[in-house]
Coordinates of C-alpha atoms and ligand atoms in Angstrom, one line a residue:
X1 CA 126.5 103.7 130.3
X2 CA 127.3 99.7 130.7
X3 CA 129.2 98.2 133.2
X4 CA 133.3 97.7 133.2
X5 CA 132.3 93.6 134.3
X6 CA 130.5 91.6 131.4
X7 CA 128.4 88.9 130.7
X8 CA 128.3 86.7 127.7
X9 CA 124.5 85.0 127.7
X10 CA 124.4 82.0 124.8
X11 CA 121.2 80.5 124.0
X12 CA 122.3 77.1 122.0
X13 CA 120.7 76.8 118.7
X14 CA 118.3 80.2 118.9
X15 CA 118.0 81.8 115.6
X16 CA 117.9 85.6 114.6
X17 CA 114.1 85.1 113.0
X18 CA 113.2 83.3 116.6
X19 CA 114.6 86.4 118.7
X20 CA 113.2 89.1 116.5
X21 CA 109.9 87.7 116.6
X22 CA 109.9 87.3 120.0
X23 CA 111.0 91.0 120.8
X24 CA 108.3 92.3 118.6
X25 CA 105.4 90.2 120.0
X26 CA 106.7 91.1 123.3
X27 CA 106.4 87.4 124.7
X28 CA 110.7 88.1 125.9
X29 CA 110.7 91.0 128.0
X30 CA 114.2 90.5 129.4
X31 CA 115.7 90.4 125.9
X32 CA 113.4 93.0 124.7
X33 CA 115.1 95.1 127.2
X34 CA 118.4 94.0 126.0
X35 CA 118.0 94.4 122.8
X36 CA 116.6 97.9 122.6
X37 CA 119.4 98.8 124.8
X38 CA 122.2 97.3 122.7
X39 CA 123.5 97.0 119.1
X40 CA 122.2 94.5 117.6
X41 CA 122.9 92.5 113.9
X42 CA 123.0 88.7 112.3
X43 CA 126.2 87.1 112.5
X44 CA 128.0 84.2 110.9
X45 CA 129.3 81.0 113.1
X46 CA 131.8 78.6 111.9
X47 CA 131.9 74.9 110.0
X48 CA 130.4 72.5 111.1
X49 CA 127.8 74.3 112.9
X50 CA 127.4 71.7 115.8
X51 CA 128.0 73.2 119.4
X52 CA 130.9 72.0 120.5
X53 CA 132.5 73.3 117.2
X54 CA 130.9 76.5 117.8
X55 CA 131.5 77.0 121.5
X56 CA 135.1 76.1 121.4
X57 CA 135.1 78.8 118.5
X58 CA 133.5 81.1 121.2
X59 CA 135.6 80.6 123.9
X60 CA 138.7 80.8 121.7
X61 CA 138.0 82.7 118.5
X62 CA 139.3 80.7 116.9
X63 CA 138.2 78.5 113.9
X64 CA 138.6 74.5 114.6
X65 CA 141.8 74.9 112.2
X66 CA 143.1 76.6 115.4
X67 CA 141.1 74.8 118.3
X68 CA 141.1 71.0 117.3
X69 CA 137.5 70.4 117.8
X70 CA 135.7 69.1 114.6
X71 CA 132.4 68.0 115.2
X72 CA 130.1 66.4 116.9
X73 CA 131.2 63.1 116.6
X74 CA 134.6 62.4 114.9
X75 CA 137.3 59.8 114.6
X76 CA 140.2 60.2 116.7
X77 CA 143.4 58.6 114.7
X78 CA 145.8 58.9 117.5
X79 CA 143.6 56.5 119.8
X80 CA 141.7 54.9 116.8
X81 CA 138.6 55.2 118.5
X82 CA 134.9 56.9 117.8
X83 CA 134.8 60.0 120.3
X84 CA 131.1 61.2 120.5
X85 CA 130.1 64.0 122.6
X86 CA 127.0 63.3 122.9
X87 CA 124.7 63.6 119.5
X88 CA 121.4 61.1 121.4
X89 CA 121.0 58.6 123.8
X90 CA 121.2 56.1 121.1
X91 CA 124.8 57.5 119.4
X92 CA 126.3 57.6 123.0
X93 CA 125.6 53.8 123.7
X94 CA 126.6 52.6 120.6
X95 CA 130.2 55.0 120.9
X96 CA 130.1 53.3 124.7
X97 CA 128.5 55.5 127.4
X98 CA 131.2 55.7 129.6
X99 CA 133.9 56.9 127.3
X100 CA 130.9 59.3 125.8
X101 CA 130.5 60.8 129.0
X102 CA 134.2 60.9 129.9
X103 CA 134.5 62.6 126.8
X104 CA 132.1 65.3 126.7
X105 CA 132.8 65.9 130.7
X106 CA 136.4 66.0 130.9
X107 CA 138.8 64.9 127.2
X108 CA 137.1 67.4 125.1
X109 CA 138.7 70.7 127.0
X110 CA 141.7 68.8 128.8
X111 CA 142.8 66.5 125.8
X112 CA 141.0 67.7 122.4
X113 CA 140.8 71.3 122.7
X114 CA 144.5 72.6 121.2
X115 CA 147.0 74.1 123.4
X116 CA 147.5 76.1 121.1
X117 CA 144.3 78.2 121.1
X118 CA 143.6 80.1 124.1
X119 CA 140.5 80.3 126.1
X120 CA 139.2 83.5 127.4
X121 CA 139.5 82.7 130.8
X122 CA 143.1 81.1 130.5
X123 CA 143.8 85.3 129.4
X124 CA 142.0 86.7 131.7
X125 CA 142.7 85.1 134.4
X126 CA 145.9 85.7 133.5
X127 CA 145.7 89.3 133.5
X128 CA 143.9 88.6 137.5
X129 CA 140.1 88.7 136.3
X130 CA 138.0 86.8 137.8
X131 CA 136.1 84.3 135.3
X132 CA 133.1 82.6 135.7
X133 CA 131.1 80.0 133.7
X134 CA 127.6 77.7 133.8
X135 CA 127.3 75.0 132.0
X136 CA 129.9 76.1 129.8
X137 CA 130.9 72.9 126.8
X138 CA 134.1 74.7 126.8
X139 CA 135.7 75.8 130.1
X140 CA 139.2 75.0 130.2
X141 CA 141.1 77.4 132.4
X142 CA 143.7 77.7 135.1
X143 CA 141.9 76.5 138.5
X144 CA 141.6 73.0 139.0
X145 CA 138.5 72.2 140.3
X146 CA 137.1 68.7 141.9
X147 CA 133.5 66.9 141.0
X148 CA 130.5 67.5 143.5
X149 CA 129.2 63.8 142.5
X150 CA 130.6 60.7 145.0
X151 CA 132.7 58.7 143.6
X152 CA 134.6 60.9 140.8
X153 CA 138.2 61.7 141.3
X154 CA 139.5 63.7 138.0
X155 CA 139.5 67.1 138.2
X156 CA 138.9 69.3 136.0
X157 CA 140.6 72.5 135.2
X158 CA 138.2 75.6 134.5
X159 CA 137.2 79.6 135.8
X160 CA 137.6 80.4 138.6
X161 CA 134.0 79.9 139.3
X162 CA 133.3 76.6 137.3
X163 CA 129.5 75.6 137.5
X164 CA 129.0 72.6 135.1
X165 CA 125.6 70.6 135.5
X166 CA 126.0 69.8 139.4
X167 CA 129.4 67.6 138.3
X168 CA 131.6 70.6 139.2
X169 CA 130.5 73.3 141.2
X170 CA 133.0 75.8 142.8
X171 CA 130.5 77.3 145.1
X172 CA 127.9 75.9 146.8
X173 CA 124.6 77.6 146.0
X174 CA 121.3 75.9 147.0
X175 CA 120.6 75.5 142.8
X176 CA 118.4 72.4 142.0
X177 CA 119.8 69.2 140.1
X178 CA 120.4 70.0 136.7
X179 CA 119.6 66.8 134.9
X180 CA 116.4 65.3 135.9
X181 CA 114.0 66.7 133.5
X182 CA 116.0 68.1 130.4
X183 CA 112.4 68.5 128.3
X184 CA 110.9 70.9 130.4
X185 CA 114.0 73.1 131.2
X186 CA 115.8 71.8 134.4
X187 CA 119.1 72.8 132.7
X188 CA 118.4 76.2 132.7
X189 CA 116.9 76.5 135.9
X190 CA 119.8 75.0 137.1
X191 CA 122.0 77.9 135.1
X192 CA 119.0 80.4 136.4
X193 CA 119.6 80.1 140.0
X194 CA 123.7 79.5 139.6
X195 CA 123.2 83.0 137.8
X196 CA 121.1 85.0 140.4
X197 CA 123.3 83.6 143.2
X198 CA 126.8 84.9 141.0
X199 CA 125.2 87.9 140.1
X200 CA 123.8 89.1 143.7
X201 CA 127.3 88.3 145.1
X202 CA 128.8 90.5 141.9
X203 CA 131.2 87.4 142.4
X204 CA 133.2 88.0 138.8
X205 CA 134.4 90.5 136.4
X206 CA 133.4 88.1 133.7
X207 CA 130.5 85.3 132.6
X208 CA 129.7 83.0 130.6
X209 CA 125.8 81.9 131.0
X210 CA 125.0 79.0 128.7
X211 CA 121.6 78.0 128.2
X212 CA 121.4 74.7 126.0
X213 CA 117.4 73.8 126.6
X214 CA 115.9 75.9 123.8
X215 CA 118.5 73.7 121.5
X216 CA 116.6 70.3 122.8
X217 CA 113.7 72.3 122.7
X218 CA 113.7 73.2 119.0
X219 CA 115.6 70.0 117.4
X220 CA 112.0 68.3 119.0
X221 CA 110.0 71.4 117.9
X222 CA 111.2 72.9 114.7
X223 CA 113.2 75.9 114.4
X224 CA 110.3 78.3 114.4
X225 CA 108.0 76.6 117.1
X226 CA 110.1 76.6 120.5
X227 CA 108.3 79.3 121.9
X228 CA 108.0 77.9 125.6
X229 CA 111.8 77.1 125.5
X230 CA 112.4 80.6 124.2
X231 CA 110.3 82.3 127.3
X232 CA 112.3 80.3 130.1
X233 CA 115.7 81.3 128.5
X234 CA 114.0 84.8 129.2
X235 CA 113.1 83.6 132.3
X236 CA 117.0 82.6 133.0
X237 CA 118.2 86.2 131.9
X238 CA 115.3 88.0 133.9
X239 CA 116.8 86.5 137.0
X240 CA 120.0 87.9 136.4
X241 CA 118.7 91.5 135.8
X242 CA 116.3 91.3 139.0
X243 CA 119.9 90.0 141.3
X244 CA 121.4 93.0 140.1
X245 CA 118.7 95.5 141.4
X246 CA 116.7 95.5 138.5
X247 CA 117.4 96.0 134.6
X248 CA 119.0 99.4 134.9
X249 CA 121.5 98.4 137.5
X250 CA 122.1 94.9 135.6
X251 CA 123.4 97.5 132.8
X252 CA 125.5 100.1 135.0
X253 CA 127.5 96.9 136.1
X254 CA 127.6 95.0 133.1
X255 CA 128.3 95.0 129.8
X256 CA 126.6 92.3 127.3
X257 CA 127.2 90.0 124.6
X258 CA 124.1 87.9 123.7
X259 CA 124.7 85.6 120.7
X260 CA 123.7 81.8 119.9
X261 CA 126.4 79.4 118.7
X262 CA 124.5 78.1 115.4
X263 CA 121.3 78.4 113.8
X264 CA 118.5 75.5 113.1
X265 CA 116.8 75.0 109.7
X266 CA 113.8 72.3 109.3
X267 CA 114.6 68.5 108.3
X268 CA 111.7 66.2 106.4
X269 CA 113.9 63.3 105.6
X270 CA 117.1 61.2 107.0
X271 CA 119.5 59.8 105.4
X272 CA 122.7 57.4 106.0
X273 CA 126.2 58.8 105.2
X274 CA 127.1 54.9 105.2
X275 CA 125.0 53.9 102.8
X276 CA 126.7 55.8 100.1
X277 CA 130.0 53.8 100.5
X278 CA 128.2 50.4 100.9
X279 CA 131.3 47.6 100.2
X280 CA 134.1 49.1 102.0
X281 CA 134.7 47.6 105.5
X282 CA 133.7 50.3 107.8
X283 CA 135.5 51.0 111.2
X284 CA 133.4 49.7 114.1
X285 CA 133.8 49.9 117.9
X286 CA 135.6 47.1 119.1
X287 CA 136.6 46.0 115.7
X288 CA 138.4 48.5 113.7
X289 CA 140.5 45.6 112.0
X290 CA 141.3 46.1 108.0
X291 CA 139.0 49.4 108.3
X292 CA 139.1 51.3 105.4
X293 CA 137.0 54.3 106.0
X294 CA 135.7 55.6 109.4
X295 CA 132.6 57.5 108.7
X296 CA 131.3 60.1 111.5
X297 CA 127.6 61.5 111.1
X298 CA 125.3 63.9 112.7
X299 CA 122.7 66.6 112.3
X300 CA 123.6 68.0 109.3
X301 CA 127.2 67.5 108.7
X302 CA 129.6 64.2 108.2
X303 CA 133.4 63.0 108.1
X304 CA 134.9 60.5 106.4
X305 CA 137.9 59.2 107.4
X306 CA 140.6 57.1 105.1
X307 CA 141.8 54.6 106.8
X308 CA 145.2 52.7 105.6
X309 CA 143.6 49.9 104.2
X310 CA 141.6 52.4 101.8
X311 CA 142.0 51.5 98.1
X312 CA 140.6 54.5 96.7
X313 CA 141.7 58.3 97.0
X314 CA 140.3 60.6 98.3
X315 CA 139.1 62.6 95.4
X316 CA 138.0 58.8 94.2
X317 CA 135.9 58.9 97.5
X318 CA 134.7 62.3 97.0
X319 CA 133.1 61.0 93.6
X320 CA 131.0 58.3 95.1
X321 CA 128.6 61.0 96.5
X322 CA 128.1 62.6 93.1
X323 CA 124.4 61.9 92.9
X324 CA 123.5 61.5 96.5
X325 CA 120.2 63.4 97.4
X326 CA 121.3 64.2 101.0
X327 CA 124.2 65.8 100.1
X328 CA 124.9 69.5 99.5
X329 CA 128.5 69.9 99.4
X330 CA 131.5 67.8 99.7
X331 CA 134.6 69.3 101.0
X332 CA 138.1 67.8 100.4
X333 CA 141.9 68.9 99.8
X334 CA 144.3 68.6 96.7
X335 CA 147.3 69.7 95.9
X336 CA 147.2 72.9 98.4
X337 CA 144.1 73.7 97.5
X338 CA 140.7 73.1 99.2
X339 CA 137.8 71.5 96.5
X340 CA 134.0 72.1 96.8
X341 CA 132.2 68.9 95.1
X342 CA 128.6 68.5 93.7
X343 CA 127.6 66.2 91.1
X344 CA 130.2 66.9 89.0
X345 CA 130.9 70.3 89.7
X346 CA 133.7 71.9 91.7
X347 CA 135.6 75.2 93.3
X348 CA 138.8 75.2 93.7
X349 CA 140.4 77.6 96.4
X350 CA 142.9 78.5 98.6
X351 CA 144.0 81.8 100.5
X352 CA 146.0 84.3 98.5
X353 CA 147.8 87.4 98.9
X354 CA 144.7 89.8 98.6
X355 CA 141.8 87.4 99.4
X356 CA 140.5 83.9 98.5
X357 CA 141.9 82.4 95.1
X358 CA 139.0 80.7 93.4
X359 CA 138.4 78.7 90.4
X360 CA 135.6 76.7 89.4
X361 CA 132.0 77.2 90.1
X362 CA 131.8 80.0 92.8
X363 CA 127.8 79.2 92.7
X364 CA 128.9 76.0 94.8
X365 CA 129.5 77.7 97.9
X366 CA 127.9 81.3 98.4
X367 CA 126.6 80.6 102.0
X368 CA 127.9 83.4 104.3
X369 CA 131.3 83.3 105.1
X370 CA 131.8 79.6 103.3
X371 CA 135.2 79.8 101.5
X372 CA 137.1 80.4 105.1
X373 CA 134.6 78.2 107.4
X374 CA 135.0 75.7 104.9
X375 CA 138.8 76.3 104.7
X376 CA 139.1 76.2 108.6
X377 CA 137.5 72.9 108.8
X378 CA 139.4 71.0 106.2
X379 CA 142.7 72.4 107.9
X380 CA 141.8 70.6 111.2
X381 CA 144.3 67.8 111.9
X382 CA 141.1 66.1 113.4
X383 CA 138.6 66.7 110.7
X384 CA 138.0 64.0 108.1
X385 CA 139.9 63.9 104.4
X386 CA 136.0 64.5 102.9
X387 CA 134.1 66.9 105.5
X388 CA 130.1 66.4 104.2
X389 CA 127.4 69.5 104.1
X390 CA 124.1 68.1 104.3
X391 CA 121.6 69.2 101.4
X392 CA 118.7 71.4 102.6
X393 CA 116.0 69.6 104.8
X394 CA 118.1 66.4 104.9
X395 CA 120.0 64.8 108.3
X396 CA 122.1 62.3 108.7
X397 CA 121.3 59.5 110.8
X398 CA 123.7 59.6 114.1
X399 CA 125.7 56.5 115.4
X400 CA 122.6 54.8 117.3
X401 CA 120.3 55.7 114.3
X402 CA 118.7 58.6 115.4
X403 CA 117.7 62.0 113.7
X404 CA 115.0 64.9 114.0
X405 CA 113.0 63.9 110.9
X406 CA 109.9 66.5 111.5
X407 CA 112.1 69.1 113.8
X408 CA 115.0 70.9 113.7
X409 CA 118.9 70.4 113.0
X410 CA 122.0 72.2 112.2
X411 CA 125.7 71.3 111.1
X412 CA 126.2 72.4 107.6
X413 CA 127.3 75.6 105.5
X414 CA 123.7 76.4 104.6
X415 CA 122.4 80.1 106.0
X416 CA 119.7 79.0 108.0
X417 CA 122.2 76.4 110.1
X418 CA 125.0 79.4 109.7
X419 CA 123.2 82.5 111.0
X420 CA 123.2 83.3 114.5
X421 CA 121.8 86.5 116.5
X422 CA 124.5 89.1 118.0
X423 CA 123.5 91.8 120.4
X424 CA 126.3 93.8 122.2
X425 CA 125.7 96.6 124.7
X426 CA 129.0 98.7 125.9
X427 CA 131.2 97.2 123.6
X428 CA 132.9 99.0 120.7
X429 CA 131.6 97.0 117.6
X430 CA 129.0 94.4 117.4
X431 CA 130.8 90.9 115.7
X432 CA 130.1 89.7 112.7
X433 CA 131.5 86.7 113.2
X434 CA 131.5 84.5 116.4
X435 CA 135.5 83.9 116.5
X436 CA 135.3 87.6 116.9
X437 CA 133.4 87.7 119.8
X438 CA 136.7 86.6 122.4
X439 CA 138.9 89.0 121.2
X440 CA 136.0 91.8 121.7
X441 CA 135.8 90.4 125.5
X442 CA 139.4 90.7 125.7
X443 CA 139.7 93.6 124.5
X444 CA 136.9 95.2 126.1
X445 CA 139.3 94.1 129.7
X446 CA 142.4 95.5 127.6
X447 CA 144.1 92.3 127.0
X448 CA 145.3 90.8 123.9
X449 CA 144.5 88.0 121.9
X450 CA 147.1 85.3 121.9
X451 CA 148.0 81.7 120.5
X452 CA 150.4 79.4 122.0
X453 CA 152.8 78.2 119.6
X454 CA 152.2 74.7 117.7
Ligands
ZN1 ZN1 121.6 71.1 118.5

């Protein structure tokens, strides 16, 4: 019998074929234990698989037609500015360090992240839970919390408990620095020792513990070779389960969700979205002036943005990557409808009264789940007119000219970026999507699902 509290574990970027090897081979004895005492299946994320996407999805269940976040890196119209959250070193300088960090700290969940979806600690909270979250990308609740670090003033508004890389930390818990050593795990010993101090204190009825290393790990690695990341994550967990008495007790007290928030594929060669729309004058930081396209890239997905002074239309735009060897699908709207480009083929479709309404070639987009992630992302008032799926084993350069040529990346429709692991123990279903996962948490605490309105 699990536990009334729960405890949402995300390991960024950790793919089904990655866990179940590792439970068979026995090298993961803390999620071996989970997962032969839980429900386990392969889920679907949502479009573009890129973190932030994916976690605000978590935190919301919502798709980013609901949430506002569109990526990685996008163009924001209202301020006419690049916002990057982070893609490398290099793409933050170039987008400006300062407003990177500022960005992936604080405007992303106070200013980006739509009022109208609701986080799952804004309704729990709400319903008097207490709500807890390390590291979490997407915290925004109720309690306003102020930095750890001298000299920062803004606050930031999260759980309850709100542990988020030593910049915010609601309790004071002897846990190392976070951010010193990122390639051999400081992040999630950070979240490991955050964890066993929350969980020893049973100081929540509900957590998120986010563990973003094996991500790094495996973008440097390749998706099937981050095996040492993959044991510390383990490590992480195993601390939890030895604060709570031992595995058996972990259990009696909580209920589990274990899920990742995208999958990785392998990448052998880069490419530049920019280079297919060579002539057109490009928006650049600090000179956006007569800009007629802004084009965002990273991983494994791109945007591109038409700007006023654009002379072509945007199916007209659409039809300048006919050809292009890095791209797998092009995704654009007309007329009411959403249109899947490449080469010259299409599918046309739009939700009906009893399912999707298709025409074209339905060949053009049979990954899992791709008609309403695809759908979702065109239908994002930040996404770009054309949203860009990266053909198999290609990644686009980011802002500063970086990519994981030889490693690992994620972003587009394709199953291997799409597919994520989902293990539930004492909940009534197991999702096969991750926008379900919220309204399971909620309603595993027996409170609804809600949207504000628009
Ligand atoms: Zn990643």
């Amino acid at each position: 019998m699990s536990g009334e509290k729960l405890v949402l574990i995300v390991i960024d970027g950790l793919t089904p074929a990655m866990l179940e090897d590792a439970v068979e081979r026995r090298t993961a004895p803390a999620l071996r234990f989970l997962m032969e005492h839980g429900d386990y299946r392969r889920s679907v994320t949502t479009f573009p698989s890129l973190t932030p996407v994916c976690l605000a999805s978590l935190a919301t269940g919502a798709h980013p037609d609901m949430h506002g976040i569109p990526h990685l890196v996008w163009f924001h119209r209202g301020e006419q500015r690049i916002v990057e959250y982070g893609s490398s070193f290099g793409a933050v300088r170039a987008a400006g360090t300062a407003r990177s960090l500022r960005d992936a700290v604080f405007s992303m969940n106070a200013e980006h992240l739509s009022r109208q979806a609701v986080t799952v600690y804004e309704a729990l909270e709400g319903a008097g839970r207490v709500t807890a979250a390390v590291n979490m990308v997407c915290y925004r609740g109720p309690v306003r919390h102020l930095p750890t670090v001298p000299g920062l003033a803004r606050a930031a508004y999260g759980p309850s408990r709100f542990f988020y890389y030593n910049l915010f930390e609601s309790d004071v818990t002897g846990a190392p620095l976070a951010i010193r050593t990122r390639a051999r795990g400081s992040v999630d010993e950070y979240a490991k020792a955050v964890g066993r101090w929350l969980v020893t204190r049973d100081g929540f009825d509900f957590l998120v513990f986010y563990l973003p290393d094996y991500d790094f790990a495996s973008h440097a690695a390749g998706p099937e070779a981050a095996h040492d990341a993959l044991a510390r994550a383990d490590g992480a967990i195993g601390a939890l389960l030895a604060a709570a008495g031992g595995p058996d007790e972990f259990l009696e007290r909580y209920s589990v969700v274990l899920c990742s928030d995208h999958g990785q594929t392998r990448v052998d060669r880069p490419a530049r979205l920019e280079d297919s729309f060579s002539g057109f004058r490009l928006f650049r930081r600090g000179d956006g002036r007569d800009a007629e396209l802004a084009i965002t890239a990273s991983n494994r997905a791109g945007m591109v943005y038409r700007l006023p002074g654009c002379r072509l239309e945007t199916r007209e735009l659409a039809e300048r990557l006919d050809g292009d060897p890095g791209v797998g699908v092009v995704l654009f709207r007309e007329n009411g409808e959403a249109v899947a480009r490449r080469e010259r083929e299409e599918l046309r479709f739009a939700p009906g009264e009893q399912g999707w309404r298709t025409s074209g070639d339905e060949g053009l987009l049979d990954q899992p789940g791709a008609l309403e992630r695809s759908w979702a992302a065109l239908a994002n008032a930040n996404a770009g007119e054309l949203i860009v799926s990266a053909a198999p084993g290609v990644e686009f350069a980011d802002l500063g000219g970086r990519h994981h040529v030889g490693g690992g990346s994620h972003g587009s429709l394709e199953l291997g970026d799409s597919e994520v692991p989902m293990l539930t123990i004492g909940l009534d279903s197991t999702p096969a999507r991750i926008v379900d996962v919220a309204p399971l948490v909620l309603g595993h605490f027996g409170v609804e699902a809600q949207t504000r309105a628009a």
